[in-house]
CSV table of C-alpha atoms in Angstrom, one decimal:
chain,number,residue,atom,x,y,z
A,1,MET,CA,-4.3,9.3,38.6
A,2,VAL,CA,-1.9,8.0,36.0
A,3,GLN,CA,-4.7,6.7,33.9
A,4,SER,CA,-6.6,10.0,34.0
A,5,GLN,CA,-3.4,11.9,32.9
A,6,MET,CA,-2.8,9.4,30.1
A,7,GLY,CA,-6.4,9.7,29.1
A,8,SER,CA,-6.2,13.5,28.8
A,9,LEU,CA,-3.2,13.2,26.5
A,10,ASP,CA,-3.8,13.1,22.7
A,11,VAL,CA,-2.1,10.0,21.4
A,12,ALA,CA,-0.8,10.5,17.8
A,13,ARG,CA,-1.8,7.6,15.6
A,14,PRO,CA,0.0,7.0,12.3
A,15,VAL,CA,-2.2,7.9,9.4
A,16,SER,CA,-2.1,5.3,6.7
A,17,GLY,CA,-1.4,7.0,3.3
A,18,PRO,CA,-2.2,5.6,-0.1
A,19,ARG,CA,-0.4,2.3,-0.6
A,20,SER,CA,1.7,2.0,-3.7
A,21,SER,CA,1.2,-1.1,-5.9
A,22,PRO,CA,3.8,-3.8,-5.6
A,23,PRO,CA,6.5,-4.1,-8.3
A,24,LYS,CA,4.9,-7.3,-9.7
A,25,ALA,CA,1.5,-5.7,-10.1
A,26,ARG,CA,3.1,-2.7,-11.8
A,27,PHE,CA,5.1,-4.9,-14.1
A,28,THR,CA,1.9,-6.9,-15.0
A,29,ARG,CA,0.1,-3.6,-15.7
A,30,ALA,CA,2.9,-2.5,-18.0
A,31,ILE,CA,2.8,-5.7,-20.0
A,32,LEU,CA,-1.0,-5.6,-20.3
A,33,GLY,CA,-0.9,-1.9,-21.4
A,34,ALA,CA,1.8,-2.7,-24.0
A,35,VAL,CA,-0.2,-5.6,-25.5
A,36,LEU,CA,-3.4,-3.4,-25.7
A,37,ALA,CA,-1.4,-0.6,-27.2
A,38,LEU,CA,-0.1,-3.0,-29.9
A,39,VAL,CA,-3.7,-4.1,-30.6
A,40,GLY,CA,-4.7,-0.4,-31.1
A,41,LEU,CA,-1.7,0.1,-33.3
A,42,GLY,CA,-2.7,-2.9,-35.4
A,43,ILE,CA,-6.3,-1.8,-35.7
A,44,SER,CA,-5.3,1.7,-36.8
A,45,SER,CA,-2.7,0.5,-39.3
A,46,ALA,CA,-4.7,-2.4,-40.9
A,47,LEU,CA,-8.3,-1.2,-40.8
A,48,GLY,CA,-8.0,2.6,-40.6
A,49,ASP,CA,-7.1,5.4,-43.0
A,50,ILE,CA,-7.4,8.9,-41.7
A,51,HIS,CA,-7.5,10.2,-45.3
A,52,GLY,CA,-9.8,7.5,-46.6
A,53,HIS,CA,-13.2,8.3,-48.2
A,54,ALA,CA,-15.2,5.8,-46.2
A,55,LEU,CA,-16.3,6.8,-42.7
A,56,HIS,CA,-15.5,3.5,-41.1
A,57,GLN,CA,-11.8,3.8,-42.2
A,58,LYS,CA,-11.5,7.2,-40.4
A,59,PHE,CA,-13.3,5.7,-37.4
A,60,TYR,CA,-10.9,2.8,-37.1
A,61,ALA,CA,-7.9,5.1,-37.6
A,62,VAL,CA,-9.0,7.5,-34.8
A,63,PHE,CA,-10.2,4.6,-32.5
A,64,GLY,CA,-7.0,2.7,-32.9
A,65,ALA,CA,-4.8,5.8,-32.4
A,66,THR,CA,-6.8,6.8,-29.3
A,67,GLY,CA,-6.5,3.3,-27.8
A,68,PHE,CA,-2.8,3.3,-28.6
A,69,PHE,CA,-2.2,6.6,-26.8
A,70,VAL,CA,-4.2,5.5,-23.7
A,71,PHE,CA,-2.7,2.1,-23.2
A,72,ALA,CA,0.8,3.1,-24.3
A,73,ALA,CA,0.8,5.9,-21.7
A,74,LEU,CA,-0.3,3.4,-19.0
A,75,ALA,CA,2.5,1.0,-20.1
A,76,VAL,CA,5.2,3.7,-20.1
A,77,HIS,CA,4.1,5.0,-16.7
A,78,SER,CA,4.0,1.5,-15.1
A,79,ALA,CA,7.3,0.5,-16.7
A,80,SER,CA,9.1,3.7,-15.6
A,81,VAL,CA,7.8,3.4,-12.0
A,82,THR,CA,8.9,-0.3,-11.9
A,83,LEU,CA,12.3,0.5,-13.2
A,84,GLY,CA,12.6,3.3,-10.7
A,85,SER,CA,11.7,1.1,-7.8
A,86,VAL,CA,14.1,-1.6,-8.8
A,87,VAL,CA,17.0,0.9,-9.2
A,88,THR,CA,16.1,2.6,-5.9
A,89,ALA,CA,16.5,-0.7,-4.1
A,90,ARG,CA,19.9,-1.1,-5.6
A,91,ALA,CA,21.3,2.4,-5.8
A,92,GLY,CA,19.1,4.7,-3.6
A,93,ARG,CA,16.5,7.3,-4.3
A,94,SER,CA,18.6,9.6,-6.5
A,95,GLY,CA,19.5,6.9,-9.0
A,96,GLY,CA,15.9,5.5,-9.0
A,97,GLY,CA,14.4,8.9,-9.6
A,98,ALA,CA,16.8,9.6,-12.4
A,99,VAL,CA,16.1,6.3,-14.1
A,100,LYS,CA,12.3,6.8,-13.7
A,101,VAL,CA,12.5,10.2,-15.3
A,102,ILE,CA,14.7,9.2,-18.2
A,103,SER,CA,12.8,6.0,-19.0
A,104,GLY,CA,9.5,7.9,-18.9
A,105,LEU,CA,10.8,10.6,-21.2
A,106,VAL,CA,12.1,8.1,-23.7
A,107,GLY,CA,8.8,6.1,-23.6
A,108,TYR,CA,6.6,9.1,-24.0
A,109,THR,CA,8.7,10.4,-26.9
A,110,VAL,CA,8.4,7.2,-28.8
A,111,MET,CA,4.7,7.0,-28.0
A,112,VAL,CA,4.1,10.5,-29.4
A,113,PHE,CA,6.0,9.9,-32.6
A,114,VAL,CA,4.2,6.6,-33.3
A,115,GLY,CA,0.8,8.1,-32.5
A,116,LEU,CA,1.4,11.0,-34.9
A,117,GLY,CA,2.4,8.5,-37.5
A,118,LEU,CA,-0.9,6.6,-37.1
A,119,LEU,CA,-2.8,9.8,-37.6
A,120,ALA,CA,-0.7,10.5,-40.8
A,121,VAL,CA,0.9,13.6,-39.3
A,122,PRO,CA,4.2,14.4,-41.1
A,123,VAL,CA,6.9,13.9,-38.6
A,124,GLN,CA,9.9,13.7,-41.0
A,125,HIS,CA,10.9,17.3,-40.3
A,126,LEU,CA,10.6,16.8,-36.6
A,127,LEU,CA,12.8,13.7,-36.8
A,128,VAL,CA,15.5,15.4,-38.8
A,129,GLY,CA,15.5,18.4,-36.5
A,130,GLY,CA,15.6,16.2,-33.5
A,131,ALA,CA,18.5,14.2,-34.9
A,132,LEU,CA,20.5,17.4,-35.6
A,133,THR,CA,19.7,18.7,-32.1
A,134,GLY,CA,20.8,15.4,-30.6
A,135,VAL,CA,24.1,15.5,-32.4
A,136,ILE,CA,24.8,19.0,-31.2
A,137,VAL,CA,23.8,18.3,-27.6
A,138,GLY,CA,25.8,15.1,-27.6
A,139,ILE,CA,28.9,16.9,-28.7
A,140,ALA,CA,28.4,19.7,-26.1
A,141,ALA,CA,27.5,17.4,-23.2
A,142,GLN,CA,29.9,14.5,-24.0
A,143,GLN,CA,31.3,14.3,-20.5
A,144,ALA,CA,27.9,14.5,-18.8
A,145,LEU,CA,26.4,11.9,-21.1
A,146,GLY,CA,29.5,9.7,-20.5
A,147,ASN,CA,28.7,9.8,-16.8
A,148,VAL,CA,25.1,8.9,-17.4
A,149,PHE,CA,25.9,5.9,-19.5
A,150,ALA,CA,28.6,4.8,-17.1
A,151,GLY,CA,26.0,5.1,-14.3
A,152,LEU,CA,23.6,2.8,-16.2
A,153,VAL,CA,26.5,0.3,-16.7
A,154,LEU,CA,27.2,0.4,-12.9
A,155,LEU,CA,23.6,-0.1,-12.1
A,156,LEU,CA,23.3,-3.1,-14.4
A,157,ALA,CA,26.7,-4.7,-13.6
A,158,ARG,CA,26.5,-3.9,-9.8
A,159,PRO,CA,30.2,-4.1,-8.9
A,160,PHE,CA,29.2,-2.7,-5.5
A,161,THR,CA,25.9,-1.9,-3.7
A,162,LEU,CA,24.7,0.6,-1.1
A,163,ASP,CA,26.3,0.6,2.3
A,164,GLU,CA,29.1,-1.7,1.1
A,165,PRO,CA,32.7,-1.1,2.2
A,166,VAL,CA,35.0,-0.8,-0.7
A,167,ARG,CA,38.7,-0.2,-1.4
A,168,VAL,CA,39.4,2.1,-4.4
A,169,ARG,CA,42.7,2.1,-6.2
A,170,SER,CA,43.3,5.0,-8.6
A,171,GLY,CA,46.2,7.2,-9.5
A,172,ALA,CA,43.9,10.0,-10.6
A,173,LEU,CA,42.3,10.0,-7.1
A,174,GLY,CA,45.6,10.0,-5.2
A,175,GLY,CA,46.3,6.3,-4.7
A,176,THR,CA,44.2,3.9,-2.6
A,177,PHE,CA,41.5,4.9,-0.1
A,178,GLU,CA,38.8,3.1,1.7
A,179,GLY,CA,35.2,4.0,2.2
A,180,VAL,CA,31.5,3.0,2.2
A,181,ILE,CA,29.2,3.5,-0.7
A,182,ARG,CA,26.4,5.9,0.3
A,183,GLY,CA,24.7,6.7,-3.0
A,184,ILE,CA,24.8,5.8,-6.7
A,185,SER,CA,23.2,8.2,-9.1
A,186,LEU,CA,23.4,8.7,-12.9
A,187,THR,CA,26.3,11.2,-12.5
A,188,TYR,CA,28.2,10.5,-9.3
A,189,VAL,CA,29.0,7.7,-6.8
A,190,THR,CA,29.0,9.0,-3.2
A,191,ILE,CA,31.7,7.4,-1.0
A,192,GLU,CA,32.0,8.1,2.7
A,193,THR,CA,35.7,8.1,3.7
A,194,GLU,CA,37.6,8.9,6.9
A,195,ASP,CA,38.3,12.4,5.5
A,196,GLY,CA,34.7,13.0,4.6
A,197,VAL,CA,32.2,12.4,1.8
A,198,VAL,CA,33.6,12.1,-1.8
A,199,ASN,CA,31.6,12.3,-5.0
A,200,VAL,CA,33.4,10.4,-7.7
A,201,PRO,CA,32.1,10.6,-11.4
A,202,ASN,CA,30.7,7.4,-12.7
A,203,SER,CA,33.1,7.3,-15.7
A,204,VAL,CA,36.0,7.4,-13.2
A,205,MET,CA,34.4,4.6,-11.1
A,206,LEU,CA,34.0,2.5,-14.2
A,207,ALA,CA,37.6,2.9,-15.1
A,208,ILE,CA,39.4,2.3,-11.8
A,209,GLY,CA,39.9,-0.7,-9.6
A,210,VAL,CA,37.3,-1.3,-6.8
A,211,GLY,CA,37.6,-4.1,-4.3
A,212,PRO,CA,36.1,-5.1,-1.0
A,213,GLY,CA,37.0,-3.0,1.9
A,214,PRO,CA,36.8,-3.3,5.7
A,215,HIS,CA,33.6,-4.7,7.2
A,216,ARG,CA,32.9,-1.7,9.4
A,217,SER,CA,32.0,1.8,8.3
A,218,PRO,CA,34.7,4.5,8.7
A,219,THR,CA,32.3,6.4,10.9
A,220,GLU,CA,31.9,3.4,13.2
A,221,GLU,CA,35.7,2.9,13.3
A,222,LEU,CA,36.4,6.5,14.2
A,223,ALA,CA,33.5,6.8,16.7
A,224,VAL,CA,35.1,7.1,20.2
A,225,VAL,CA,33.0,7.4,23.3
A,226,ARG,CA,34.5,10.2,25.3
A,227,THR,CA,33.9,10.0,29.0
A,228,GLY,CA,35.3,12.0,31.9
A,229,PRO,CA,37.6,10.8,34.6
A,230,PRO,CA,36.2,8.2,36.9
A,231,PRO,CA,34.4,9.6,40.0
A,232,ALA,CA,36.2,9.6,43.3
A,233,PRO,CA,35.0,7.1,45.8
A,234,LEU,CA,32.3,8.4,48.2
A,235,SER,CA,34.2,7.2,51.3
A,236,GLU,CA,37.1,9.6,50.5
A,237,PRO,CA,36.3,13.4,50.4
A,238,LEU,CA,37.9,15.3,47.6
A,239,GLY,CA,40.9,17.5,48.5
A,240,ARG,CA,41.2,16.2,52.1
A,241,PRO,CA,43.5,13.5,53.5
A,242,ARG,CA,41.7,10.5,54.9
A,243,ARG,CA,41.6,10.7,58.7
A,244,PRO,CA,41.8,7.7,61.0
A,245,ALA,CA,38.7,6.3,62.6
A,246,SER,CA,39.9,7.1,66.1
A,247,HIS,CA,40.0,10.8,65.4
A,248,LEU,CA,36.5,10.8,64.0
A,249,THR,CA,35.2,8.9,67.1
A,250,ARG,CA,36.7,11.6,69.4
A,251,ARG,CA,35.0,14.3,67.4
A,252,VAL,CA,31.6,12.7,67.7
A,253,LEU,CA,32.0,12.2,71.5
A,254,GLU,CA,33.0,15.9,71.9
A,255,ARG,CA,29.9,17.1,70.0
A,256,ARG,CA,27.6,14.8,71.9
A,257,TYR,CA,28.8,15.1,75.5
A,258,GLY,CA,30.6,18.4,75.4
A,259,HIS,CA,33.9,17.2,76.7
A,260,ARG,CA,37.0,15.7,75.3
A,261,SER,CA,37.2,11.9,75.5
A,262,ARG,CA,40.5,10.4,76.3
């Protein structure tokens, strides 16, 4: 009967999704893509000339630039994913995702400018405009960029890791408090304390004193199992005084034989 009921039930089986490549394979792919991109760069620079009169010079220029774009994109993608996975293992998903996006953005920007240079596209005006824009954005977002660079320093130096209890000493934060590191991103460090979760800017965490804290999490220390009062023993009815055994025996005899026992 049990087997028939179990057979009628639909058992949910885990569906295996696409497996991601291990970090070592991605790193090898990034190195191979970078080497092939340099080969394409050399072919386009040494043998090609997009404005040359000979057809083979134009062919080498376009062929080398195309190879550079393809293999450089492969190298940048593999390198950014590898960096993101490494940082995720150290600082959590938020930090790993931010490092992946920033490294990919920088890599693709360099790739585009180098590729346009191979095709003899004038990029001087773009570089000048980008430099001016960078200066303006840097001045306007000085505090945010300071947190980003401080986050990179924290990720590289690793003064603390995820789920590590720490003791923070800072006058700006109100003295000394203890907590557990719950997240490290490019802008904030998330610390779980007895009073709740605190997001501390990376620049502040880089400037204050951080030491080892208690071995247990604050939530584990504050967790108290609340139970009710112990149950009353079964032999003693609630709200009634305990009667002697002789009185109970007389009551049983009265019910059974219909007369009082003496």
